[in-house]
Coordinates of C-alpha atoms in Angstrom, one line a residue:
Chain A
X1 CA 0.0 0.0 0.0
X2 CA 1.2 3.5 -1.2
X3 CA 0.9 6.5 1.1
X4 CA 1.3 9.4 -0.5
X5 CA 0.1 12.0 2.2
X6 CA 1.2 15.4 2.0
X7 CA 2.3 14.7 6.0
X8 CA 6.2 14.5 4.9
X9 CA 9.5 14.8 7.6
X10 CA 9.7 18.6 6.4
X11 CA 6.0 19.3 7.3
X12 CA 6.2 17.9 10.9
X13 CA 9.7 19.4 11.3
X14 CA 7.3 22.8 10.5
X15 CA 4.5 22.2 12.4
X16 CA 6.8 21.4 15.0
X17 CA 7.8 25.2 15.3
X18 CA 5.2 26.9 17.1
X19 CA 5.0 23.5 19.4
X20 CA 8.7 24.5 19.8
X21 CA 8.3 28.2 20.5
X22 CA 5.7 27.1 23.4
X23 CA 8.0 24.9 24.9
X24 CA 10.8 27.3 25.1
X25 CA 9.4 29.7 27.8
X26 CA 7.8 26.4 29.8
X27 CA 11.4 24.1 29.6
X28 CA 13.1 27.8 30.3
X29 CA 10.8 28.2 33.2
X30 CA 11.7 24.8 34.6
X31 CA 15.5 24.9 33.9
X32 CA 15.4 28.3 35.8
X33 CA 13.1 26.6 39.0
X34 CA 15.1 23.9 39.3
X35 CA 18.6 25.9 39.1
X36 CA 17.1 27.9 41.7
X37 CA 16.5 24.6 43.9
X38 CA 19.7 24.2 43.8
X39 CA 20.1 21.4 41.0
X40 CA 23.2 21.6 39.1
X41 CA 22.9 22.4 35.6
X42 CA 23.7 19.1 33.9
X43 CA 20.4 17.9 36.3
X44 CA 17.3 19.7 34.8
X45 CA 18.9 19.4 30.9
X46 CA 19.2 15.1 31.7
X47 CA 15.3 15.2 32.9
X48 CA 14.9 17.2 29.9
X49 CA 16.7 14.8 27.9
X50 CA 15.1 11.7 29.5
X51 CA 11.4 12.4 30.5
X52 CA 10.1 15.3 27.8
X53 CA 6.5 15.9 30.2
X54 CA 6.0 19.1 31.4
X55 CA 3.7 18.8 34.3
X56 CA 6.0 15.1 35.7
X57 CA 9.0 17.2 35.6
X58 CA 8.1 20.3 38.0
X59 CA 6.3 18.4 39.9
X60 CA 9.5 15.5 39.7
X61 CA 11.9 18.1 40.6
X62 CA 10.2 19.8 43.6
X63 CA 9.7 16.1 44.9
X64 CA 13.5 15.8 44.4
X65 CA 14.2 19.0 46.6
X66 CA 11.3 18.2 49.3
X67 CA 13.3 14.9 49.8
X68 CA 10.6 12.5 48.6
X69 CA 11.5 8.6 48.7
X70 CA 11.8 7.1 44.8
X71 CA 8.1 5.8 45.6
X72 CA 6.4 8.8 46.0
X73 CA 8.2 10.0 43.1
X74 CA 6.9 7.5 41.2
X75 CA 3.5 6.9 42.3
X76 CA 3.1 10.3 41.8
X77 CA 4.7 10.8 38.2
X78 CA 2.6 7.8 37.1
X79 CA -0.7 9.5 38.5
X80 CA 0.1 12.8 36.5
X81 CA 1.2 10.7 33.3
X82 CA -2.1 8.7 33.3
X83 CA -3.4 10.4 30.5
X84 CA -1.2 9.3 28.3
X85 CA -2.5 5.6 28.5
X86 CA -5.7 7.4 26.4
X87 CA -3.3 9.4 24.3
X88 CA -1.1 7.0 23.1
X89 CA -4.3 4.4 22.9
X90 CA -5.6 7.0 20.7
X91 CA -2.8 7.9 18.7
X92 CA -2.1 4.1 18.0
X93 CA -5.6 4.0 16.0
X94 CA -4.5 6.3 13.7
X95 CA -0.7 5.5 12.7
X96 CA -0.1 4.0 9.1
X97 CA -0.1 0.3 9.5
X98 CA 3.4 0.4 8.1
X99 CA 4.7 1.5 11.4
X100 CA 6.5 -1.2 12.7
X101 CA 7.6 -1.7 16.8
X102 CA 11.0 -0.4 16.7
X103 CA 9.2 3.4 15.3
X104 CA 6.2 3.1 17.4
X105 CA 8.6 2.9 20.6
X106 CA 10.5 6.2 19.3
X107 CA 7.1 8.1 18.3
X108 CA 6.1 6.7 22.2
X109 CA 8.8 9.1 23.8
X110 CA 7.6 12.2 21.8
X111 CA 3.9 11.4 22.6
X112 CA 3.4 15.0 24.4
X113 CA 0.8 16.5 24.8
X114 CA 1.0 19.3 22.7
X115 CA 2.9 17.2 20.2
X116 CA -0.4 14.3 20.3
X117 CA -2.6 17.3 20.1
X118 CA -1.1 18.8 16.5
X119 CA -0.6 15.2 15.3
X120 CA -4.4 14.4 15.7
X121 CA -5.4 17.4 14.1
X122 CA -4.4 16.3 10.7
X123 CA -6.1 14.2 8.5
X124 CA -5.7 10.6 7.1
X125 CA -2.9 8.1 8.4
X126 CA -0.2 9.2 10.5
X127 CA 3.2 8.4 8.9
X128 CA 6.2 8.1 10.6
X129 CA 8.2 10.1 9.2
X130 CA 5.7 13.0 9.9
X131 CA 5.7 12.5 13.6
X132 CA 9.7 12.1 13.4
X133 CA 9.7 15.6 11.9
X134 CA 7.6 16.9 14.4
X135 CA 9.0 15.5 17.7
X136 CA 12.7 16.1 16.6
X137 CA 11.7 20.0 16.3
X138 CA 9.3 20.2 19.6
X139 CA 12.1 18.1 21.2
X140 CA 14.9 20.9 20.5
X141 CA 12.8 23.3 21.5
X142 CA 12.2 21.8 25.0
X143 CA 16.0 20.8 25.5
X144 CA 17.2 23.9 24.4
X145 CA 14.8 26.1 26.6
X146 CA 15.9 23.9 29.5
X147 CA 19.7 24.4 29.2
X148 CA 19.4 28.4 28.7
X149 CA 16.8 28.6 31.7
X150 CA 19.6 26.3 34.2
X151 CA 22.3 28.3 32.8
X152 CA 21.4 32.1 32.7
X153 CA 18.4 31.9 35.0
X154 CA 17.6 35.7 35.5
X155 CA 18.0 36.7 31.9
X156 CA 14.4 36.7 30.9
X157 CA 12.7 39.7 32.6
X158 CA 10.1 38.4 34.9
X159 CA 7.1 40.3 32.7
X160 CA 7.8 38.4 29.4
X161 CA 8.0 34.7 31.6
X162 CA 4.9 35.6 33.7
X163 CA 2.9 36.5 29.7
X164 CA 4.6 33.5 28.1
X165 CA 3.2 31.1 30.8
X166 CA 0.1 31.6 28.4
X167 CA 1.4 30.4 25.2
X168 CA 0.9 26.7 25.7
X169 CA -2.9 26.8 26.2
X170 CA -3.3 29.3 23.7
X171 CA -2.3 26.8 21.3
X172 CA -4.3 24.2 23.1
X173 CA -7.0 27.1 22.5
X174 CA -6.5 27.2 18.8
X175 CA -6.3 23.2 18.6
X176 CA -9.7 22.8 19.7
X177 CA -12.0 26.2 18.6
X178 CA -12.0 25.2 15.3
X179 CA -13.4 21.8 15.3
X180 CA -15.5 22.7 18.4
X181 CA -17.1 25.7 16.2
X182 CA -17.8 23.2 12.9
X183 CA -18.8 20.3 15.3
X184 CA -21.6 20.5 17.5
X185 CA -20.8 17.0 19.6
X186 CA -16.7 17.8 19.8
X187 CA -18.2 21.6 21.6
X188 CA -20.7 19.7 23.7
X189 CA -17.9 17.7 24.9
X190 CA -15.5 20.2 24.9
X191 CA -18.2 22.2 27.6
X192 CA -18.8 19.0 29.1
X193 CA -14.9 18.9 30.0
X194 CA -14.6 22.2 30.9
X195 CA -17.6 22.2 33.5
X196 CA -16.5 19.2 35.3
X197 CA -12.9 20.2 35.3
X198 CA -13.6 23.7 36.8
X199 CA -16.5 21.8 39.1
X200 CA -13.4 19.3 40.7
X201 CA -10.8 22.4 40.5
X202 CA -13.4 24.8 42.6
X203 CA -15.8 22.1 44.7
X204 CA -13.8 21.4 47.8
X205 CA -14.8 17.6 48.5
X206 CA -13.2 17.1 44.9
X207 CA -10.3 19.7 45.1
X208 CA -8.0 17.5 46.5
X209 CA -8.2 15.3 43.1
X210 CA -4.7 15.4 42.3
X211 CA -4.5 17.5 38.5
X212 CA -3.2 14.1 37.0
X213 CA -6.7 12.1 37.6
X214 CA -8.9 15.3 37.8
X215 CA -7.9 15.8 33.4
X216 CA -8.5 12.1 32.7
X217 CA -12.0 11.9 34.6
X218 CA -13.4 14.8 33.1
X219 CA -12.0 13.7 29.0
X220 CA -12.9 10.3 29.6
X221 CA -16.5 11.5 30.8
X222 CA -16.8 13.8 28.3
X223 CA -15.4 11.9 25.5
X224 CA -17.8 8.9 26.5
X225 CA -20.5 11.4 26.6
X226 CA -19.8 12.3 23.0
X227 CA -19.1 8.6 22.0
X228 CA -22.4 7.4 23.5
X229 CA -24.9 10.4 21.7
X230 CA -23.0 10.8 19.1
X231 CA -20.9 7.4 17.6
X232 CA -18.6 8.7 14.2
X233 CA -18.7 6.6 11.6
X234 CA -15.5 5.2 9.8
X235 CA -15.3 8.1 7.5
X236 CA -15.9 10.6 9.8
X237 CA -13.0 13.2 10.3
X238 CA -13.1 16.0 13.3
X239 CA -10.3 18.3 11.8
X240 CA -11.6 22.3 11.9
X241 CA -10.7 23.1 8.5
X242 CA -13.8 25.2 6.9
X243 CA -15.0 23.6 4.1
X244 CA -14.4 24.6 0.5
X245 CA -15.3 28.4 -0.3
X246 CA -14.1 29.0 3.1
X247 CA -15.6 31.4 5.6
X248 CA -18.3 32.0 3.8
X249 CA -20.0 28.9 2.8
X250 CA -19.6 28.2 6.5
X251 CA -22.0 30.3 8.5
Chain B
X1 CA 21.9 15.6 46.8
X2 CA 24.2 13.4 45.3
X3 CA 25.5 13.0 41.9
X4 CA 23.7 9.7 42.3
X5 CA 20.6 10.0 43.9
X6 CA 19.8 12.2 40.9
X7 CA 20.6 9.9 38.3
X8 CA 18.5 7.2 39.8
X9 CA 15.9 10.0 40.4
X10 CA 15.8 10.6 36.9
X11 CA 15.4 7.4 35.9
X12 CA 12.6 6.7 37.7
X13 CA 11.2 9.8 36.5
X14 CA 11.8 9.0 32.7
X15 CA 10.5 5.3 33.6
X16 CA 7.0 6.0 34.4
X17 CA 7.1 8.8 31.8
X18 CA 7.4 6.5 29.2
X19 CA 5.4 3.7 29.9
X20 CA 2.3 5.3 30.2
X21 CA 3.5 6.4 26.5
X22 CA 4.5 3.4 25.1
X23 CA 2.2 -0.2 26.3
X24 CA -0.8 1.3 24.3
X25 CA 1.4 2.3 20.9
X26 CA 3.5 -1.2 21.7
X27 CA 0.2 -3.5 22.0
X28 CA -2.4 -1.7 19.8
X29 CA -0.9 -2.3 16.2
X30 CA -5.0 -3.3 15.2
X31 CA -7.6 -0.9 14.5
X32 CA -10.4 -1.0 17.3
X33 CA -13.3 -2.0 15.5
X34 CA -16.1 -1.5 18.6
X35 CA -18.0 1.8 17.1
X36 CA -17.8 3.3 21.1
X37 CA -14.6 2.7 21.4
X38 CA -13.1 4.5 18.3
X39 CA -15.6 7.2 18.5
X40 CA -14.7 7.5 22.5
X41 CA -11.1 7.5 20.9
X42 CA -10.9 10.1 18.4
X43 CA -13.1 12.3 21.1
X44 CA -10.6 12.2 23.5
X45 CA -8.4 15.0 22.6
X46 CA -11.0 17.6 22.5
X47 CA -12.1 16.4 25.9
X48 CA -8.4 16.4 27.3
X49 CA -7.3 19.1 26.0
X50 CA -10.4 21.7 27.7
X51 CA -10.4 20.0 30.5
X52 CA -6.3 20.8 31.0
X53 CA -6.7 24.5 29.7
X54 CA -9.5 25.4 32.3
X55 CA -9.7 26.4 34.5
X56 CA -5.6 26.0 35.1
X57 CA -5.3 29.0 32.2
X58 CA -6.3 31.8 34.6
X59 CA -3.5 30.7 37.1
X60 CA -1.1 30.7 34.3
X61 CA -0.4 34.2 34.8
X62 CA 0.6 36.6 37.3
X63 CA -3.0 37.2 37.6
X64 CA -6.1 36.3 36.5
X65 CA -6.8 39.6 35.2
X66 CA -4.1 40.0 32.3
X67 CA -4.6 35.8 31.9
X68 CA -8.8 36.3 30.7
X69 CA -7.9 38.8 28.7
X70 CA -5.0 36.0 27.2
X71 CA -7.8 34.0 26.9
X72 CA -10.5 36.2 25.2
X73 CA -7.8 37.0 22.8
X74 CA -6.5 33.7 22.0
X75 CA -10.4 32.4 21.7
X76 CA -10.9 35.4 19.0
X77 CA -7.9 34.2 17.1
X78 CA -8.7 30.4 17.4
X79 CA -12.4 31.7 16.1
X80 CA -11.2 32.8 12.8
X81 CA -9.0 30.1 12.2
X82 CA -5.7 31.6 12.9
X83 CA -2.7 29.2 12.9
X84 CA -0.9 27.7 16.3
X85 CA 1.7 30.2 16.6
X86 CA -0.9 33.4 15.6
X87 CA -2.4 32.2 18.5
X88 CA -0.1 31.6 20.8
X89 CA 2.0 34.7 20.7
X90 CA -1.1 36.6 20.3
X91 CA -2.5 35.2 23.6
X92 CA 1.4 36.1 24.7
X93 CA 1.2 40.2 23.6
X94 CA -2.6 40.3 25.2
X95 CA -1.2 38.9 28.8
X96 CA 1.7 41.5 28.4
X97 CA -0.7 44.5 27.4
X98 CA -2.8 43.6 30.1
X99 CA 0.0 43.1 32.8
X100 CA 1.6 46.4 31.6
X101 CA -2.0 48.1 31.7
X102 CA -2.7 46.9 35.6
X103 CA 0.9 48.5 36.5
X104 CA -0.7 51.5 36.0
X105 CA -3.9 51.6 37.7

């Protein structure tokens, strides 16, 4: 079987800028809390190296500092990373079947969030030379940001770092408007989602609901929700892409 | 902390990174063919993906203040179809108008 998808290494290695760009001021921001722990430099750029999560590594590195025996570190890690059970579930339907083992297990360690998020927006068969070109720039991006946030730590004035701590859910933002505005079921869910996570972030009995579970409750709710009312057929695609004619045709 | 402690800190911490990542890729190679399933599966980004942006966005900032108006802007942007990056440094410049703005009331 031929796949001749536009989704080529160059492509990912592009739509891997702006994934890139995010992860700068977050890795920066985490390279410049843990230098300020106390971690030597070579420390924060290894994690980098090794884990590539966001959330498992602040929250790894201020269990590091507090002291915390290797269990709670990794009970704790493996709580927060529970969501990428669905993710990767989810991703593994919609690889070309070409992928073989020894590929699936690289595209496994650039399974981010940000990086699953842009990878599931396009259409068709995911190819692995796509997703290579698309972890491989995210992945700089995050490694670099790291270094330069352990090394020069007070570089970045503290204005710019508090605004940039915005860019990564603005994307997330402009990943899900678009389908959410052409798809009634993905904004039902996407409100669904939203309501239950604000409702176990606010509600004390459920505040205590560590972050990790609190995200996979209210997807897999709302997701179900969506699945249950509204079942896709095979054909069915959710991208946000307006239709032919463009804006117009669409309201 | 030792040189030591750290490494095996970090492996532990890049361990249970990675699984979580890699059993579903590793032991999924079929398509799922149960209609729930795959439907509950193609869902689950959208639902994910709100439910980690609120309401964690408006802490995201120095304050919640300049971080709606990120998020007013950024939804504006996302409306019209505007590219990842558009929106993300767009969402960026709002939080630092805003910030700047509030430093002078």
């Amino acid at each position: 079987m031929s796949l001749k998808s536009n989704l080529t290494f160059g492509r990912g290695l592009k739509d891997g800028v702006p994934i890139a760009l995010g992860y700068l001021s977050v890795s920066f921001a985490f390279g410049m809390s843990a230098a300020s722990k106390g971690f030597p430099f070579w420390s924060p750029c290894l994690i980098s190296l090794t884990n590539f999560t966001g959330t498992g590594q602040f929250v790894g590195v201020d269990l590091i500092a507090a002291k915390a025996g290797l269990f709670e570190l990794a009970f704790t890690l493996l709580i927060i990373n529970l969501r990428y059970l669905l993710m990767s579930l989810s991703l593994s339907q919609r690889l070309a079947p070409n992928v073989g083992l020894g590929k699936r297990l690289l595209i496994a360690f650039g399974n981010t969030d940000e990086i699953f998020a842009v990878a599931m927006q396009q259409e068709g068969l995911l190819p692995f030379r796509y997703m290579g070109g698309l972890i491989i720039s995210s992945f700089s991006g995050w490694v670099f940001g790291t270094a330069i946030g352990a090394g020069a730590s007070n570089l970045m004035p503290a204005a710019i770092c508090s605004a940039l701590g915005i860019a990564v859910y603005a994307m997330f933002i402009a990943i899900i408007v678009p389908p959410a505005r052409k798809h009634q079921p993905v904004l039902r869910i996407v409100l669904i989602a939203i309501t239950l996570s604000s409702v176990f972030f606010f509600v004390p009995p459920f505040h205590s609901l560590s972050s990790g579970w609190s995200i996979i409750i209210c997807g897999a709710i709302a997701s179900a929700y969506g699945a249950y009312f509204y079942p896709l057929r095979d054909d069915d695609n959710l991208s946000g892409e307006s239709e032919e004619g463009g804006e117009q045709n669409d309201n | 902390m030792t040189t030591e402690a750290l490494l095996v800190a970090t492996a532990v911490m890049a361990l249970v990174t990675y699984l979580p990542r890699v059993l579903p890729l590793a032991i999924f190679r079929r398509k799922i063919q149960n209609p729930f399933l795959r439907s509950f599966l193609l869902y689950m980004p959208y639902g994910i993906l709100a439910a980690m942006i609120f309401p964690a966005v408006f802490f995201s900032t120095n304050s919640w203040i300049s971080a709606s108006f990120g998020v007013l802007i950024s939804l504006v942007l996302a409306w019209f179809r505007r590219g990842l990056l558009t929106v993300a440094i767009g969402g960026t410049f709002a939080v630092l108008i805003a910030e700047w703005i509030l430093t002078l009331i």
